[in-house]
């Protein structure tokens, strides 16, 4: 192979998922417009920063924009500056490629945890019949929160904010359901729609968003509560894997209904929920569930409850027979008699988790991701073109990228090369730090030593190390991906 990308004067273009074709380019007129030659092509796994569709604007948001309320929280500001999201309509956003990568990783984690407790994934229509919602009496109860529309025949529908009616109707159509088949846990991860009166905080409170909603059907209240607990435990494992501190708090069931409800809250100053937490036991509650002015823990005499704010990222409900009785979702018991199922429902805000993680983990200047969700794990920054040792640095970069991509299968598709070599290392390093790559590898002066060393910045720990190629491969070989 020639020195790396003809001293980084080649470009790589995507031709298929996870397949990149490297075409040789000759230098153009210096304005960034290179021209293809007729040379042969071959495949290579390198991803180039210059080819990623991430229209980053990493400048500080001006004071005028902040005063106008355009950027109302840290996560919104950082995600728009980094080219992760782009506003469309009030409460609606384009999710740009890097965000989709992070979201797909989160979905894989959710799938692992939900399927680990017996969940089965399906997909239900977003267009929901008004008749179902009238049957459950929620058509009027939900009020203006529903996006309502009519088809050409004058039939009423809504865009589903949640799917209790739809999934219960689906299960009710299975007339031969036996107690031996329960519990059934059905879930989906799809777009949801709620007509928020004041959408704000970017992805934290929008009108269109992604949510995981799961629904359980059990033979008895005891079994349903056991399922409820297993889902809550799975949520705890999920947030633990993400490295996010999440509180399970007593909550109001609201218009979903049921007799037992918990929210999963990430403590954050920007949070819209007021939480009361006991320092002496595990009790925590949303303020709205307690008596006005209540300050003592109802479970232990440890002292007053401490107040904090949180971002709701999940919500669980024990529904009982609220919906199954309305839609006649029954099963045959051991005596072959029809019995109404006991239900639960369980939500996770997928896009809200992404934004909330950025909100609680990032600095004011730079994005920090949960390691498993970072769109790309490693960014390699080679020398500036024409600088002292740039040719040797390009060769070292080539060998390093080859070692990472070829020797570490889990990092395939996770390593990007900042080929904008017309820019200084310092400027590209600043961009990489602000975009939140967990590992930034700089091919600097140390790469020209007898035993080449690379500067490695571990952004989650704020550590900087100087490692040989073998040491670097060993370090990155321990990186967990999903």
C-alpha atoms as one frame of an Amber mdcrd trajectory, in Angstrom:
protein
   0.000   0.000   0.000   1.220   3.519  -0.718   1.902   5.858   2.223  -1.364
   6.530   3.969  -3.907   7.716   1.399  -1.114   9.171  -0.751  -0.027  11.309
   2.229  -3.723  11.745   3.016  -4.364  13.136  -0.452  -6.866  10.406  -1.275
 -10.487  10.273  -0.312 -12.681   7.392   0.777 -16.323   7.210  -0.169 -19.051
   4.989   1.129 -20.639   2.631  -1.391 -22.578   0.256   0.873 -23.209  -0.300
   4.570 -19.885  -1.015   6.295 -18.123  -1.093   2.894 -15.824   1.728   1.896
 -14.169   2.065  -1.505 -10.864   3.945  -1.644 -10.385   5.889  -4.883  -7.122
   7.615  -5.654  -7.353  11.376  -5.995  -4.871  13.933  -7.287  -4.483  17.271
  -5.531  -6.710  20.005  -6.869  -6.268  23.751  -6.768  -5.883  23.973  -2.999
  -9.515  24.828  -2.241 -10.375  21.310  -1.119 -11.674  20.194  -4.523  -9.643
  17.100  -5.393 -10.158  15.211  -8.618 -10.497  11.465  -9.202  -7.924   9.656
 -11.296  -8.358   6.460 -13.240  -6.245   4.420 -10.833  -7.372   1.081  -9.489
  -9.583   0.916  -6.412  -9.596  -1.351  -3.405 -11.544  -1.688  -0.182 -10.352
  -0.297   3.119 -12.073   0.117   6.488 -10.905   3.690   7.114 -13.563   6.321
   7.835 -12.530   9.898   7.055 -13.759  12.886   9.047 -13.955  14.932   5.844
 -16.514  12.476   4.432 -18.772  12.205   7.481 -22.025  14.101   7.166 -21.803
  16.018  10.401 -22.190  19.740   9.659 -20.578  20.810  12.913 -20.589  24.418
  13.998 -18.324  24.232  17.016 -18.289  27.963  17.693 -19.785  29.217  20.914
 -23.452  30.163  20.738 -23.687  33.940  20.880 -25.221  35.760  23.810 -28.023
  36.931  21.533 -29.090  33.345  20.813 -29.074  32.425  24.486 -31.140  35.469
  25.413 -33.614  34.657  22.651 -34.110  31.213  24.183 -32.858  29.351  21.125
 -30.550  27.193  23.251 -32.204  26.500  26.565 -29.969  23.751  27.964 -26.456
  22.364  27.640 -27.353  19.199  25.747 -29.349  21.084  23.120 -26.554  23.598
  22.575 -23.794  20.991  22.378 -25.742  18.608  20.138 -26.626  21.348  17.648
 -23.111  22.749  17.623 -21.678  19.282  17.022 -23.965  18.524  14.088 -25.784
  15.768  15.964 -29.280  17.245  15.572 -30.810  19.985  13.459 -34.115  21.737
  14.249 -37.040  21.147  11.891 -40.363  22.228  13.412 -40.985  23.199  17.051
 -40.273  20.058  19.058 -39.039  18.101  16.003 -35.463  17.461  14.914 -33.411
  15.842  12.208 -31.305  13.104  13.794 -28.039  13.280  11.858 -25.847  10.215
  11.127 -23.702  10.314  14.275 -26.832  10.509  16.440 -28.431   7.622  14.570
 -25.313   5.527  15.253 -25.549   6.333  18.978 -29.276   5.608  18.992 -28.816
   2.263  17.217 -26.296   1.275  19.879 -28.754   2.208  22.609 -31.470   0.200
  20.868 -29.170  -2.847  20.792 -28.570  -2.483  24.534 -32.302  -2.166  25.197
 -32.979  -5.219  23.029 -30.459  -7.234  25.036 -32.042  -6.316  28.351 -35.666
  -6.684  27.233 -35.095  -9.987  25.457 -33.082 -11.152  28.451 -36.284 -11.132
  30.536 -38.431 -12.682  27.806 -39.474  -9.629  25.816 -40.510 -10.141  22.188
 -40.134  -7.264  19.745 -42.900  -6.182  17.413 -44.003  -3.040  15.603 -47.441
  -1.465  15.856 -49.047   1.210  13.662 -48.451   4.829  14.613 -51.871   5.691
  13.153 -54.320   4.639  15.876 -58.089   4.361  15.604 -60.071   6.855  17.656
 -62.580   4.089  18.405 -59.992   2.222  20.473 -59.185   5.345  22.432 -62.858
   6.124  22.959 -63.351   2.602  24.287 -60.714   3.189  26.951 -62.129   6.706
  27.584 -58.748   8.257  26.865 -59.772  10.068  23.661 -61.183  12.887  25.765
 -58.927  12.341  28.796 -55.731  12.984  26.815 -57.157  16.269  25.543 -54.925
  18.416  23.343 -51.907  16.177  23.916 -53.122  13.922  21.089 -52.263  14.715
  17.490 -55.667  14.086  15.876 -56.541  13.727  12.205 -59.228  12.405   9.887
 -58.882  10.305   6.769 -60.690  11.127   3.535 -63.761   9.261   4.806 -64.038
  11.414   7.917 -62.817   8.662  10.270 -60.924   9.914  13.332 -57.389   8.801
  14.180 -54.519   9.908  16.365 -50.759   9.564  16.107 -49.916   7.200  18.928
 -48.209   8.661  21.998 -48.484   5.226  23.621 -50.044   1.890  22.630 -51.955
   0.308  25.517 -55.188   0.140  23.492 -53.518  -1.208  20.372 -51.494  -3.969
  22.021 -54.383  -5.101  24.223 -56.623  -5.357  21.177 -53.931  -7.395  19.430
 -53.671  -9.883  22.292 -57.447 -10.044  22.661 -57.699 -11.324  19.092 -55.880
 -14.499  20.132 -58.903 -16.390  21.371 -56.997 -19.586  22.190 -54.458 -18.040
  24.583 -53.605 -20.426  27.428 -52.242 -19.729  30.910 -49.247 -21.848  29.889
 -48.248 -19.137  27.389 -48.137 -16.379  29.987 -46.431 -14.132  30.811 -46.269
 -12.445  27.420 -44.012  -9.394  27.138 -44.348  -7.480  23.876 -42.344  -4.355
  23.119 -41.501  -1.970  20.332 -39.051   0.864  19.740 -40.653   3.426  17.505
 -41.568   7.062  16.972 -44.119   8.588  19.308 -46.067  11.830  19.015 -47.307
  14.206  21.700 -48.541  17.726  21.114 -46.420  19.391  23.787 -47.695  22.919
  24.462 -44.148  24.212  25.014 -41.541  21.919  23.487 -38.077  22.837  24.741
 -34.688  21.526  25.833 -33.948  19.922  22.466 -34.572  16.172  22.597 -35.575
  16.289  26.266 -39.078  17.579  25.564 -40.231  17.250  21.983 -43.332  16.515
  19.970 -41.836  13.633  18.008 -39.416  11.215  19.646 -38.348   7.590  19.943
 -39.571   5.448  22.811 -39.382   1.840  23.902 -42.774   0.729  25.183 -43.358
  -2.785  26.515 -46.601  -4.405  27.673 -46.933  -7.495  29.833 -49.830  -9.945
  30.228 -49.903 -12.221  33.282 -52.130 -14.814  34.921 -52.478 -13.068  38.302
 -51.619  -9.941  40.253 -48.793 -11.788  41.992 -47.304 -12.866  38.666 -47.786
  -9.390  37.197 -45.942  -7.783  40.094 -43.106 -10.280  39.640 -42.889  -9.249
  35.970 -42.986  -5.600  37.046 -40.007  -6.129  39.331 -38.043  -7.980  36.640
 -38.498  -5.080  34.208 -37.403  -2.558  36.838 -34.302  -4.640  37.499 -33.563
  -4.746  33.762 -33.823  -0.956  33.654 -31.352  -0.758  36.518 -28.898  -2.982
  34.622 -29.282  -0.863  31.494 -28.428   2.387  33.245 -25.584   0.709  35.102
 -24.086  -0.452  31.791 -24.357   3.123  30.523 -22.588   4.451  33.612 -25.561
   6.679  34.456 -26.756   7.263  38.006 -30.501   6.686  37.842 -33.035   6.913
  40.661 -36.154   4.784  40.780 -38.797   7.015  42.357 -42.412   6.566  43.396
 -44.594   8.261  40.776 -48.126   9.232  39.804 -49.774   6.942  37.252 -51.317
   9.920  35.403 -53.521   9.237  32.385 -51.918   5.829  31.781 -53.587   4.512
  34.920 -52.909   1.636  37.275 -52.195   1.221  40.969 -48.377   1.159  41.011
 -45.976   3.412  39.157 -42.287   4.352  39.213 -40.209   6.841  37.267 -36.541
   6.426  36.447 -34.852   9.776  36.902 -31.376  11.091  36.084 -30.545  13.788
  38.667 -29.879  17.055  36.822 -30.336  20.753  37.516 -32.168  21.193  34.196
 -34.701  18.498  35.214 -38.356  19.467  35.287 -39.338  16.958  37.998 -38.852
  17.717  41.690 -37.691  14.652  43.618 -37.589  13.928  47.329 -34.919  11.423
  48.374 -34.190   9.894  51.765 -30.547   9.692  52.788 -31.171   6.878  55.243
 -32.991   4.323  53.086 -33.851   3.646  49.461 -37.040   5.725  49.460 -37.394
   8.286  46.666 -40.504   9.892  45.231 -41.703  12.467  42.791 -42.959  15.385
  44.851 -46.414  15.109  43.266 -47.031  11.753  44.994 -46.555  13.066  48.524
 -48.696  15.296  50.702 -47.968  19.020  50.285 -45.169  20.078  52.620 -44.231
  16.507  53.604 -40.555  16.462  54.586 -40.114  13.267  56.632 -39.414   9.881
  55.060 -42.513   7.650  55.270 -40.332   4.523  55.543 -37.661   5.321  58.110
 -36.943   7.875  60.866 -33.616   8.937  59.332 -34.599  12.562  58.978 -35.919
  15.034  56.385 -36.175  14.223  52.707 -33.641  15.977  50.474 -34.971  17.773
  47.410 -33.392  17.499  43.964 -34.357  17.766  40.298 -34.415  15.011  37.716
 -34.922  14.175  34.047 -37.440  11.367  33.583 -35.987   8.738  31.225 -38.256
   5.792  32.029 -41.657   5.020  33.551 -43.262   1.764  34.648 -46.920   1.050
  35.470 -48.784  -1.886  36.982 -52.102  -1.603  35.136 -54.070  -4.510  36.555
 -57.139  -5.146  34.355 -57.716  -1.493  33.349 -57.311  -2.206  29.624 -57.636
  -5.990  29.410 -61.155  -5.852  30.833 -62.250  -3.171  28.325 -60.900  -5.051
  25.308 -61.595  -8.560  26.647 -57.978  -9.726  26.627 -58.445 -13.100  28.308
 -56.673 -16.432  28.635 -57.877 -19.919  29.534 -56.975 -20.951  33.091 -56.287
 -24.462  34.380 -60.033 -25.105  34.518 -60.300 -23.979  30.883 -62.287 -20.905
  31.881 -61.652 -17.427  30.465 -59.854 -15.052  32.838 -58.921 -11.421  32.228
 -55.151 -10.860  32.035 -53.246  -8.681  34.489 -51.172  -6.087  32.654 -48.200
  -3.797  33.062 -46.593  -1.257  30.748 -43.043   0.028  30.716 -41.552   2.965
  28.823 -38.019   4.157  28.074 -37.370   7.446  26.299 -34.731   6.449  23.747
 -33.885   9.870  22.347 -34.388  11.399  25.786 -31.792   9.016  27.258 -29.300
  10.165  24.610 -29.883  13.839  25.366 -30.037  13.314  29.133 -26.730  11.439
  29.061 -25.131  14.328  27.179 -26.699  16.745  29.662 -25.395  15.067  32.823
 -22.012  13.816  31.563 -20.741  16.677  29.395 -18.783  19.760  30.312 -19.971
  23.191  29.192 -17.495  23.008  26.309 -17.398  19.373  25.222 -19.692  16.398
  24.754 -19.095  13.310  26.853 -20.891  10.102  25.908 -21.519   6.913  27.828
 -18.741   4.739  26.400 -21.134   2.238  24.826 -23.107   4.954  23.016 -20.329
   7.054  21.482 -20.953   7.202  17.712 -17.273   6.331  17.112 -14.819   5.058
  19.688 -11.493   6.318  18.307 -10.354   9.387  16.373  -6.829   9.337  14.929
  -5.237  12.752  14.283  -2.225  12.596  11.901   0.339  15.401  11.394  -0.379
  18.563   9.464   0.471  18.268   5.794   3.887  19.745   5.050   4.977  19.866
   8.690   8.277  18.434   9.873   8.066  14.648   9.846   4.660  14.614   8.152
   5.663  11.883   5.684   6.946   9.620   8.442   3.872  10.489  10.511   1.605
   9.510   7.611   3.316   6.119   7.409   2.958   5.640  11.171  -0.706   6.596
  10.921  -1.235   4.036   8.176   0.287   1.265  10.250  -1.654   2.283  13.329
  -5.040   2.422  11.605  -4.348  -0.928   9.941  -3.454  -2.456  13.328  -6.607
  -1.119  14.995  -9.028  -2.034  12.232  -7.434  -5.330  11.283  -6.401  -6.597
  14.702  -9.378  -5.525  16.790 -12.636  -6.788  15.226 -14.784  -4.924  17.754
 -13.353  -1.629  16.494 -14.224  -2.169  12.852 -16.299   0.801  11.825 -15.450
   2.528  15.131 -12.216   4.288  14.100 -12.243   7.593  12.216  -9.255   9.368
  10.712  -9.190  13.167  10.781  -7.770  13.675   7.303  -8.192  17.457   7.340
  -4.420  17.795   7.269  -4.552  21.387   6.032  -5.441  22.161   9.664  -3.050
  22.076  12.617  -3.055  19.149  15.010  -4.164  21.519  17.773  -7.260  22.674
  15.941  -8.310  19.144  14.985  -7.599  17.943  18.512  -9.863  20.662  19.894
 -12.657  19.527  17.554 -12.167  15.874  18.560 -12.288  16.740  22.260 -15.484
  18.751  21.827 -17.174  16.031  19.763 -16.608  13.489  22.518 -14.691  10.585
  20.950 -13.817   8.369  23.942 -10.257   7.941  22.637  -8.279  10.484  20.614
  -4.917   9.312  19.251  -2.489  12.009  18.101   0.351  11.074  15.733   2.776
  13.792  16.812   6.489  14.189  17.427   6.596  11.052  19.566   5.774   8.961
  16.511   9.193   9.855  15.073  11.154   8.390  17.982  13.127   5.160  17.670
  10.270   3.428  19.452   7.278   5.400  18.146   4.851   6.645  20.776   1.374
   8.050  20.324  -0.407  10.587  22.480  -3.649   9.020  23.700  -6.372  11.118
  25.326  -8.981   9.110  27.239 -11.864  11.518  27.472 -13.983   9.655  30.007
 -11.166   9.715  32.581  -9.398  12.929  31.434  -6.138  10.971  31.217  -3.394
  11.551  28.673  -0.882   8.773  28.000   2.014   8.201  25.622   1.907   4.630
  24.357   3.673   2.449  21.825   1.560   0.902  19.087   1.431  -2.440  20.925
   0.414  -0.735  24.172  -2.252   1.250  22.357  -3.651  -1.864  20.665  -3.733
  -3.577  24.064  -5.590  -0.621  25.619  -8.162  -0.354  22.857  -8.577  -4.124
  22.740 -10.311  -3.847  26.108 -12.857  -1.317  24.850 -16.408  -2.670  25.091
 -18.708  -2.090  22.120 -22.255  -3.082  21.372
